[in-house]
Amino acid sequence: MVPLNAMSDDKPHSAGSVSHGDTSERVGMEVIRERGLEPEDLREKLIDAIGAEFTTYYYYTNLRMHLAGHEDYKEITEDARLEDRAHFELVAPRVYELGGALPNDIRDFADRASCPDAEVPTPMDDEGGFDTHNLDAEGVLEVLLEAERCAIRTWSEVCDMTQGKDPRTYDMASRILQEEIEHEAWFVELLSMERDGEINPAGHFIRGEPGDAPLSTNRRFNDSA
Ligand SMILES: [Fe+2]
Ligand SMILES: [Fe+2]
């Protein structure tokens, strides 16, 4: 009687397309490819997407600064700002797991962001500040709202790409998407009242801590976010 090979019969996943001990390839990428998604395409899409999270974190700093006189708006913008940083932090390691890297030059990173720059909607003046004569909360809230909408479109696309193919990226994108949808609702509520005098509830009160990121934070990266 020929003895059965216990390794191959009982442990069907003990070997696959990547050779034993080979560190030049990753099973974590090959399983995605086997399911019909090119992991290289996905990771480049993720770099673009977190480029937008990172730049939006920066731009929201300026937008929040220019909501003077609206402490409630500032507080909500701060939640959205810190949560964008959390989104960047959540997905950045995934880029490396997929064999990629963040650009060495931050300018390259900003340029490939998948959403437009969320600039304060007024020019800078000659003294290095902003010309605030025609700047109001309505204008700032419109920029914030459209930035959230771009984020929703971006993470929805990542969910579509990864559903049924890459559960790890799908889980991250889905958690970020849920927070982006919340952010849109916050700014719909604020802009509706500020611009149109309309009550358009978001169903939101306040995060427990600024930038709580209830769905997208795996672990705290410092005390402020
Ligand atoms: Fe975000
Ligand atoms: Fe957001």
PDB file of C-alpha atoms and ligand atoms in Angstrom:
ATOM      1  CA  MET A   1       0.000   0.000   0.000  1.00  0.00           C
ATOM      2  CA  VAL A   2       1.370   3.415  -0.978  1.00  0.00           C
ATOM      3  CA  PRO A   3       1.465   5.780   1.980  1.00  0.00           C
ATOM      4  CA  LEU A   4      -0.573   8.922   1.502  1.00  0.00           C
ATOM      5  CA  ASN A   5       1.235  12.230   1.553  1.00  0.00           C
ATOM      6  CA  ALA A   6      -0.308  13.717   4.669  1.00  0.00           C
ATOM      7  CA  MET A   7       1.065  17.197   3.939  1.00  0.00           C
ATOM      8  CA  SER A   8      -0.696  17.672   0.626  1.00  0.00           C
ATOM      9  CA  ASP A   9      -3.834  15.733   1.401  1.00  0.00           C
ATOM     10  CA  ASP A  10      -4.609  17.103   4.851  1.00  0.00           C
ATOM     11  CA  LYS A  11      -3.204  20.646   4.540  1.00  0.00           C
ATOM     12  CA  PRO A  12      -4.265  21.975   1.157  1.00  0.00           C
ATOM     13  CA  HIS A  13      -2.973  25.484   1.886  1.00  0.00           C
ATOM     14  CA  SER A  14       0.494  24.438   3.002  1.00  0.00           C
ATOM     15  CA  ALA A  15       1.912  25.430  -0.390  1.00  0.00           C
ATOM     16  CA  GLY A  16       0.840  27.528  -3.352  1.00  0.00           C
ATOM     17  CA  SER A  17       2.171  29.671  -6.181  1.00  0.00           C
ATOM     18  CA  VAL A  18       4.858  31.362  -4.047  1.00  0.00           C
ATOM     19  CA  SER A  19       7.923  29.216  -3.413  1.00  0.00           C
ATOM     20  CA  HIS A  20       8.828  28.169   0.108  1.00  0.00           C
ATOM     21  CA  GLY A  21      10.820  30.912   1.828  1.00  0.00           C
ATOM     22  CA  ASP A  22      10.645  33.324  -1.131  1.00  0.00           C
ATOM     23  CA  THR A  23      10.471  36.901   0.160  1.00  0.00           C
ATOM     24  CA  SER A  24      10.332  38.480  -3.306  1.00  0.00           C
ATOM     25  CA  GLU A  25       6.665  37.618  -3.633  1.00  0.00           C
ATOM     26  CA  ARG A  26       3.734  37.819  -1.257  1.00  0.00           C
ATOM     27  CA  VAL A  27       0.916  35.351  -0.885  1.00  0.00           C
ATOM     28  CA  GLY A  28      -1.115  38.306   0.421  1.00  0.00           C
ATOM     29  CA  MET A  29      -0.875  39.804  -3.072  1.00  0.00           C
ATOM     30  CA  GLU A  30      -1.211  36.597  -5.071  1.00  0.00           C
ATOM     31  CA  VAL A  31      -4.505  35.630  -3.455  1.00  0.00           C
ATOM     32  CA  ILE A  32      -5.919  38.962  -4.623  1.00  0.00           C
ATOM     33  CA  ARG A  33      -4.606  38.418  -8.144  1.00  0.00           C
ATOM     34  CA  GLU A  34      -6.101  34.918  -8.189  1.00  0.00           C
ATOM     35  CA  ARG A  35      -9.466  36.530  -7.480  1.00  0.00           C
ATOM     36  CA  GLY A  36      -9.221  38.852 -10.475  1.00  0.00           C
ATOM     37  CA  LEU A  37      -7.848  42.088  -9.029  1.00  0.00           C
ATOM     38  CA  GLU A  38      -4.320  43.259  -9.817  1.00  0.00           C
ATOM     39  CA  PRO A  39      -2.822  44.160  -6.417  1.00  0.00           C
ATOM     40  CA  GLU A  40      -0.463  46.666  -8.057  1.00  0.00           C
ATOM     41  CA  ASP A  41      -3.419  48.595  -9.504  1.00  0.00           C
ATOM     42  CA  LEU A  42      -5.141  48.544  -6.140  1.00  0.00           C
ATOM     43  CA  ARG A  43      -2.148  49.797  -4.189  1.00  0.00           C
ATOM     44  CA  GLU A  44      -1.586  52.703  -6.615  1.00  0.00           C
ATOM     45  CA  LYS A  45      -5.251  53.613  -6.185  1.00  0.00           C
ATOM     46  CA  LEU A  46      -4.740  53.478  -2.412  1.00  0.00           C
ATOM     47  CA  ILE A  47      -1.724  55.803  -2.603  1.00  0.00           C
ATOM     48  CA  ASP A  48      -3.842  58.318  -4.546  1.00  0.00           C
ATOM     49  CA  ALA A  49      -6.662  57.933  -2.026  1.00  0.00           C
ATOM     50  CA  ILE A  50      -4.528  58.435   1.073  1.00  0.00           C
ATOM     51  CA  GLY A  51      -2.751  61.286  -0.699  1.00  0.00           C
ATOM     52  CA  ALA A  52      -6.144  62.954  -0.640  1.00  0.00           C
ATOM     53  CA  GLU A  53      -6.652  62.068   3.039  1.00  0.00           C
ATOM     54  CA  PHE A  54      -3.261  63.501   3.951  1.00  0.00           C
ATOM     55  CA  THR A  55      -3.653  66.728   1.950  1.00  0.00           C
ATOM     56  CA  THR A  56      -7.206  67.158   3.179  1.00  0.00           C
ATOM     57  CA  TYR A  57      -5.934  66.856   6.758  1.00  0.00           C
ATOM     58  CA  TYR A  58      -3.614  69.759   5.955  1.00  0.00           C
ATOM     59  CA  TYR A  59      -6.205  71.857   4.144  1.00  0.00           C
ATOM     60  CA  TYR A  60      -8.830  71.321   6.845  1.00  0.00           C
ATOM     61  CA  THR A  61      -6.395  72.868   9.311  1.00  0.00           C
ATOM     62  CA  ASN A  62      -6.595  76.121   7.358  1.00  0.00           C
ATOM     63  CA  LEU A  63     -10.327  75.835   6.793  1.00  0.00           C
ATOM     64  CA  ARG A  64     -10.934  75.310  10.512  1.00  0.00           C
ATOM     65  CA  MET A  65      -8.778  78.342  11.355  1.00  0.00           C
ATOM     66  CA  HIS A  66     -11.036  80.483   9.165  1.00  0.00           C
ATOM     67  CA  LEU A  67     -14.311  79.594  10.856  1.00  0.00           C
ATOM     68  CA  ALA A  68     -13.686  82.211  13.528  1.00  0.00           C
ATOM     69  CA  GLY A  69     -16.839  83.033  15.438  1.00  0.00           C
ATOM     70  CA  HIS A  70     -18.380  79.622  14.847  1.00  0.00           C
ATOM     71  CA  GLU A  71     -17.055  77.412  17.632  1.00  0.00           C
ATOM     72  CA  ASP A  72     -19.501  74.635  16.735  1.00  0.00           C
ATOM     73  CA  TYR A  73     -18.366  74.601  13.108  1.00  0.00           C
ATOM     74  CA  LYS A  74     -14.734  74.601  14.190  1.00  0.00           C
ATOM     75  CA  GLU A  75     -15.307  71.634  16.465  1.00  0.00           C
ATOM     76  CA  ILE A  76     -17.021  69.568  13.775  1.00  0.00           C
ATOM     77  CA  THR A  77     -14.381  70.479  11.210  1.00  0.00           C
ATOM     78  CA  GLU A  78     -11.738  69.378  13.707  1.00  0.00           C
ATOM     79  CA  ASP A  79     -13.382  65.939  13.985  1.00  0.00           C
ATOM     80  CA  ALA A  80     -13.390  65.585  10.202  1.00  0.00           C
ATOM     81  CA  ARG A  81      -9.795  66.840  10.006  1.00  0.00           C
ATOM     82  CA  LEU A  82      -8.420  64.388  12.564  1.00  0.00           C
ATOM     83  CA  GLU A  83     -10.402  61.525  11.086  1.00  0.00           C
ATOM     84  CA  ASP A  84      -8.779  62.159   7.715  1.00  0.00           C
ATOM     85  CA  ARG A  85      -5.431  61.729   9.411  1.00  0.00           C
ATOM     86  CA  ALA A  86      -6.749  58.491  10.910  1.00  0.00           C
ATOM     87  CA  HIS A  87      -7.745  57.363   7.407  1.00  0.00           C
ATOM     88  CA  PHE A  88      -4.247  58.036   6.142  1.00  0.00           C
ATOM     89  CA  GLU A  89      -2.756  56.148   9.086  1.00  0.00           C
ATOM     90  CA  LEU A  90      -5.109  53.198   8.680  1.00  0.00           C
ATOM     91  CA  VAL A  91      -4.319  52.560   5.020  1.00  0.00           C
ATOM     92  CA  ALA A  92      -0.632  53.560   4.808  1.00  0.00           C
ATOM     93  CA  PRO A  93       0.609  50.131   6.017  1.00  0.00           C
ATOM     94  CA  ARG A  94      -1.620  48.443   3.448  1.00  0.00           C
ATOM     95  CA  VAL A  95       0.398  50.112   0.660  1.00  0.00           C
ATOM     96  CA  TYR A  96       3.509  48.318   1.929  1.00  0.00           C
ATOM     97  CA  GLU A  97       1.720  45.011   2.395  1.00  0.00           C
ATOM     98  CA  LEU A  98       0.844  45.278  -1.293  1.00  0.00           C
ATOM     99  CA  GLY A  99       4.489  45.754  -2.234  1.00  0.00           C
ATOM    100  CA  GLY A 100       4.355  49.521  -2.697  1.00  0.00           C
ATOM    101  CA  ALA A 101       5.744  52.607  -0.998  1.00  0.00           C
ATOM    102  CA  LEU A 102       4.725  56.156  -0.241  1.00  0.00           C
ATOM    103  CA  PRO A 103       6.463  58.653  -2.545  1.00  0.00           C
ATOM    104  CA  ASN A 104       9.733  59.966  -1.160  1.00  0.00           C
ATOM    105  CA  ASP A 105       8.817  63.506  -2.219  1.00  0.00           C
ATOM    106  CA  ILE A 106       5.735  64.875  -0.470  1.00  0.00           C
ATOM    107  CA  ARG A 107       5.062  67.038  -3.545  1.00  0.00           C
ATOM    108  CA  ASP A 108       4.628  63.898  -5.632  1.00  0.00           C
ATOM    109  CA  PHE A 109       2.296  62.544  -2.969  1.00  0.00           C
ATOM    110  CA  ALA A 110       0.183  65.712  -2.920  1.00  0.00           C
ATOM    111  CA  ASP A 111       0.061  65.914  -6.714  1.00  0.00           C
ATOM    112  CA  ARG A 112      -1.348  62.427  -7.096  1.00  0.00           C
ATOM    113  CA  ALA A 113      -4.071  62.903  -4.465  1.00  0.00           C
ATOM    114  CA  SER A 114      -7.378  61.697  -5.848  1.00  0.00           C
ATOM    115  CA  CYS A 115      -9.318  64.758  -4.676  1.00  0.00           C
ATOM    116  CA  PRO A 116      -8.872  68.490  -5.393  1.00  0.00           C
ATOM    117  CA  ASP A 117      -7.056  70.753  -2.951  1.00  0.00           C
ATOM    118  CA  ALA A 118      -9.536  71.964  -0.330  1.00  0.00           C
ATOM    119  CA  GLU A 119      -8.187  75.479  -0.245  1.00  0.00           C
ATOM    120  CA  VAL A 120      -9.605  78.360   1.744  1.00  0.00           C
ATOM    121  CA  PRO A 121     -11.810  80.038  -0.890  1.00  0.00           C
ATOM    122  CA  THR A 122     -10.068  83.393  -0.867  1.00  0.00           C
ATOM    123  CA  PRO A 123      -6.688  84.616  -2.152  1.00  0.00           C
ATOM    124  CA  MET A 124      -3.701  85.308   0.070  1.00  0.00           C
ATOM    125  CA  ASP A 125      -3.026  89.004   0.678  1.00  0.00           C
ATOM    126  CA  ASP A 126       0.304  90.845   0.359  1.00  0.00           C
ATOM    127  CA  GLU A 127       1.189  90.307   4.005  1.00  0.00           C
ATOM    128  CA  GLY A 128       1.124  86.524   3.862  1.00  0.00           C
ATOM    129  CA  GLY A 129      -2.333  86.135   5.362  1.00  0.00           C
ATOM    130  CA  PHE A 130      -5.651  85.545   3.708  1.00  0.00           C
ATOM    131  CA  ASP A 131      -7.809  88.253   2.220  1.00  0.00           C
ATOM    132  CA  THR A 132     -10.810  87.674   4.461  1.00  0.00           C
ATOM    133  CA  HIS A 133     -12.975  90.571   3.278  1.00  0.00           C
ATOM    134  CA  ASN A 134     -15.184  88.341   1.181  1.00  0.00           C
ATOM    135  CA  LEU A 135     -14.677  85.149   3.167  1.00  0.00           C
ATOM    136  CA  ASP A 136     -17.558  83.742   5.175  1.00  0.00           C
ATOM    137  CA  ALA A 137     -18.549  80.487   6.853  1.00  0.00           C
ATOM    138  CA  GLU A 138     -20.798  79.562   3.948  1.00  0.00           C
ATOM    139  CA  GLY A 139     -17.857  79.559   1.542  1.00  0.00           C
ATOM    140  CA  VAL A 140     -15.728  77.448   3.877  1.00  0.00           C
ATOM    141  CA  LEU A 141     -18.557  74.959   4.494  1.00  0.00           C
ATOM    142  CA  GLU A 142     -19.041  74.498   0.750  1.00  0.00           C
ATOM    143  CA  VAL A 143     -15.392  73.536   0.346  1.00  0.00           C
ATOM    144  CA  LEU A 144     -15.683  71.106   3.255  1.00  0.00           C
ATOM    145  CA  LEU A 145     -18.835  69.530   1.848  1.00  0.00           C
ATOM    146  CA  GLU A 146     -17.369  68.952  -1.609  1.00  0.00           C
ATOM    147  CA  ALA A 147     -14.189  67.466  -0.119  1.00  0.00           C
ATOM    148  CA  GLU A 148     -16.285  64.919   1.781  1.00  0.00           C
ATOM    149  CA  ARG A 149     -18.190  64.067  -1.378  1.00  0.00           C
ATOM    150  CA  CYS A 150     -14.957  63.370  -3.247  1.00  0.00           C
ATOM    151  CA  ALA A 151     -13.875  61.106  -0.370  1.00  0.00           C
ATOM    152  CA  ILE A 152     -17.166  59.193  -0.517  1.00  0.00           C
ATOM    153  CA  ARG A 153     -16.719  58.634  -4.257  1.00  0.00           C
ATOM    154  CA  THR A 154     -13.110  57.536  -3.768  1.00  0.00           C
ATOM    155  CA  TRP A 155     -13.732  54.989  -1.019  1.00  0.00           C
ATOM    156  CA  SER A 156     -16.851  53.692  -2.756  1.00  0.00           C
ATOM    157  CA  GLU A 157     -14.656  52.945  -5.758  1.00  0.00           C
ATOM    158  CA  VAL A 158     -12.167  51.103  -3.536  1.00  0.00           C
ATOM    159  CA  CYS A 159     -15.033  49.118  -1.988  1.00  0.00           C
ATOM    160  CA  ASP A 160     -16.249  48.177  -5.472  1.00  0.00           C
ATOM    161  CA  MET A 161     -12.756  47.095  -6.548  1.00  0.00           C
ATOM    162  CA  THR A 162     -12.137  44.943  -3.491  1.00  0.00           C
ATOM    163  CA  GLN A 163     -15.504  43.441  -2.616  1.00  0.00           C
ATOM    164  CA  GLY A 164     -15.238  39.663  -2.686  1.00  0.00           C
ATOM    165  CA  LYS A 165     -11.555  39.893  -3.674  1.00  0.00           C
ATOM    166  CA  ASP A 166      -9.593  41.581  -0.916  1.00  0.00           C
ATOM    167  CA  PRO A 167     -11.403  41.427   2.437  1.00  0.00           C
ATOM    168  CA  ARG A 168      -8.663  43.349   4.269  1.00  0.00           C
ATOM    169  CA  THR A 169      -8.699  46.409   2.019  1.00  0.00           C
ATOM    170  CA  TYR A 170     -12.473  46.193   1.698  1.00  0.00           C
ATOM    171  CA  ASP A 171     -12.828  46.318   5.476  1.00  0.00           C
ATOM    172  CA  MET A 172     -10.616  49.397   5.726  1.00  0.00           C
ATOM    173  CA  ALA A 173     -12.328  51.176   2.825  1.00  0.00           C
ATOM    174  CA  SER A 174     -15.750  50.336   4.145  1.00  0.00           C
ATOM    175  CA  ARG A 175     -14.988  51.722   7.596  1.00  0.00           C
ATOM    176  CA  ILE A 176     -13.534  54.912   6.109  1.00  0.00           C
ATOM    177  CA  LEU A 177     -16.498  55.240   3.758  1.00  0.00           C
ATOM    178  CA  GLN A 178     -18.912  55.119   6.674  1.00  0.00           C
ATOM    179  CA  GLU A 179     -17.129  57.993   8.379  1.00  0.00           C
ATOM    180  CA  GLU A 180     -16.986  59.996   5.132  1.00  0.00           C
ATOM    181  CA  ILE A 181     -20.748  59.584   4.762  1.00  0.00           C
ATOM    182  CA  GLU A 182     -21.132  60.891   8.300  1.00  0.00           C
ATOM    183  CA  HIS A 183     -18.882  63.848   7.457  1.00  0.00           C
ATOM    184  CA  GLU A 184     -20.987  64.724   4.435  1.00  0.00           C
ATOM    185  CA  ALA A 185     -24.122  64.676   6.583  1.00  0.00           C
ATOM    186  CA  TRP A 186     -22.490  67.008   9.121  1.00  0.00           C
ATOM    187  CA  PHE A 187     -21.645  69.600   6.481  1.00  0.00           C
ATOM    188  CA  VAL A 188     -25.004  69.237   4.720  1.00  0.00           C
ATOM    189  CA  GLU A 189     -26.602  70.163   8.045  1.00  0.00           C
ATOM    190  CA  LEU A 190     -24.292  73.104   8.735  1.00  0.00           C
ATOM    191  CA  LEU A 191     -24.373  74.523   5.204  1.00  0.00           C
ATOM    192  CA  SER A 192     -28.144  74.122   4.895  1.00  0.00           C
ATOM    193  CA  MET A 193     -28.681  76.331   7.933  1.00  0.00           C
ATOM    194  CA  GLU A 194     -25.810  78.733   7.310  1.00  0.00           C
ATOM    195  CA  ARG A 195     -26.589  79.395   3.649  1.00  0.00           C
ATOM    196  CA  ASP A 196     -30.289  78.629   3.265  1.00  0.00           C
ATOM    197  CA  GLY A 197     -31.765  78.874   6.772  1.00  0.00           C
ATOM    198  CA  GLU A 198     -32.937  75.281   6.360  1.00  0.00           C
ATOM    199  CA  ILE A 199     -33.067  72.629   9.046  1.00  0.00           C
ATOM    200  CA  ASN A 200     -31.492  69.540   7.481  1.00  0.00           C
ATOM    201  CA  PRO A 201     -30.459  67.240  10.345  1.00  0.00           C
ATOM    202  CA  ALA A 202     -27.397  65.003  10.183  1.00  0.00           C
ATOM    203  CA  GLY A 203     -28.467  62.869  13.136  1.00  0.00           C
ATOM    204  CA  HIS A 204     -25.118  63.764  14.667  1.00  0.00           C
ATOM    205  CA  PHE A 205     -24.238  65.209  18.026  1.00  0.00           C
ATOM    206  CA  ILE A 206     -20.548  65.043  18.845  1.00  0.00           C
ATOM    207  CA  ARG A 207     -17.663  62.585  18.854  1.00  0.00           C
ATOM    208  CA  GLY A 208     -16.565  61.399  22.295  1.00  0.00           C
ATOM    209  CA  GLU A 209     -13.135  62.922  21.754  1.00  0.00           C
ATOM    210  CA  PRO A 210     -12.043  65.199  18.905  1.00  0.00           C
ATOM    211  CA  GLY A 211     -11.405  63.073  15.836  1.00  0.00           C
ATOM    212  CA  ASP A 212     -12.586  59.925  17.573  1.00  0.00           C
ATOM    213  CA  ALA A 213     -12.691  57.953  14.284  1.00  0.00           C
ATOM    214  CA  PRO A 214     -14.922  55.272  15.853  1.00  0.00           C
ATOM    215  CA  LEU A 215     -14.679  52.959  12.847  1.00  0.00           C
ATOM    216  CA  SER A 216     -11.369  53.683  11.206  1.00  0.00           C
ATOM    217  CA  THR A 217      -8.877  53.740  14.069  1.00  0.00           C
ATOM    218  CA  ASN A 218      -7.197  50.437  14.837  1.00  0.00           C
ATOM    219  CA  ARG A 219      -5.106  51.835  17.622  1.00  0.00           C
ATOM    220  CA  ARG A 220      -4.303  55.267  18.952  1.00  0.00           C
ATOM    221  CA  PHE A 221      -1.230  56.861  17.453  1.00  0.00           C
ATOM    222  CA  ASN A 222      -1.071  59.694  19.920  1.00  0.00           C
ATOM    223  CA  ASP A 223      -3.176  61.377  22.551  1.00  0.00           C
ATOM    224  CA  SER A 224      -4.724  64.013  20.306  1.00  0.00           C
ATOM    225  CA  ALA A 225      -6.384  61.860  17.696  1.00  0.00           C
TER     226      ALA A 225
HETATM  227 FE    FE B   1     -11.178  60.837   5.161  1.00  0.00          FE
HETATM  228 FE    FE B   2     -14.002  63.159   5.660  1.00  0.00          FE
END
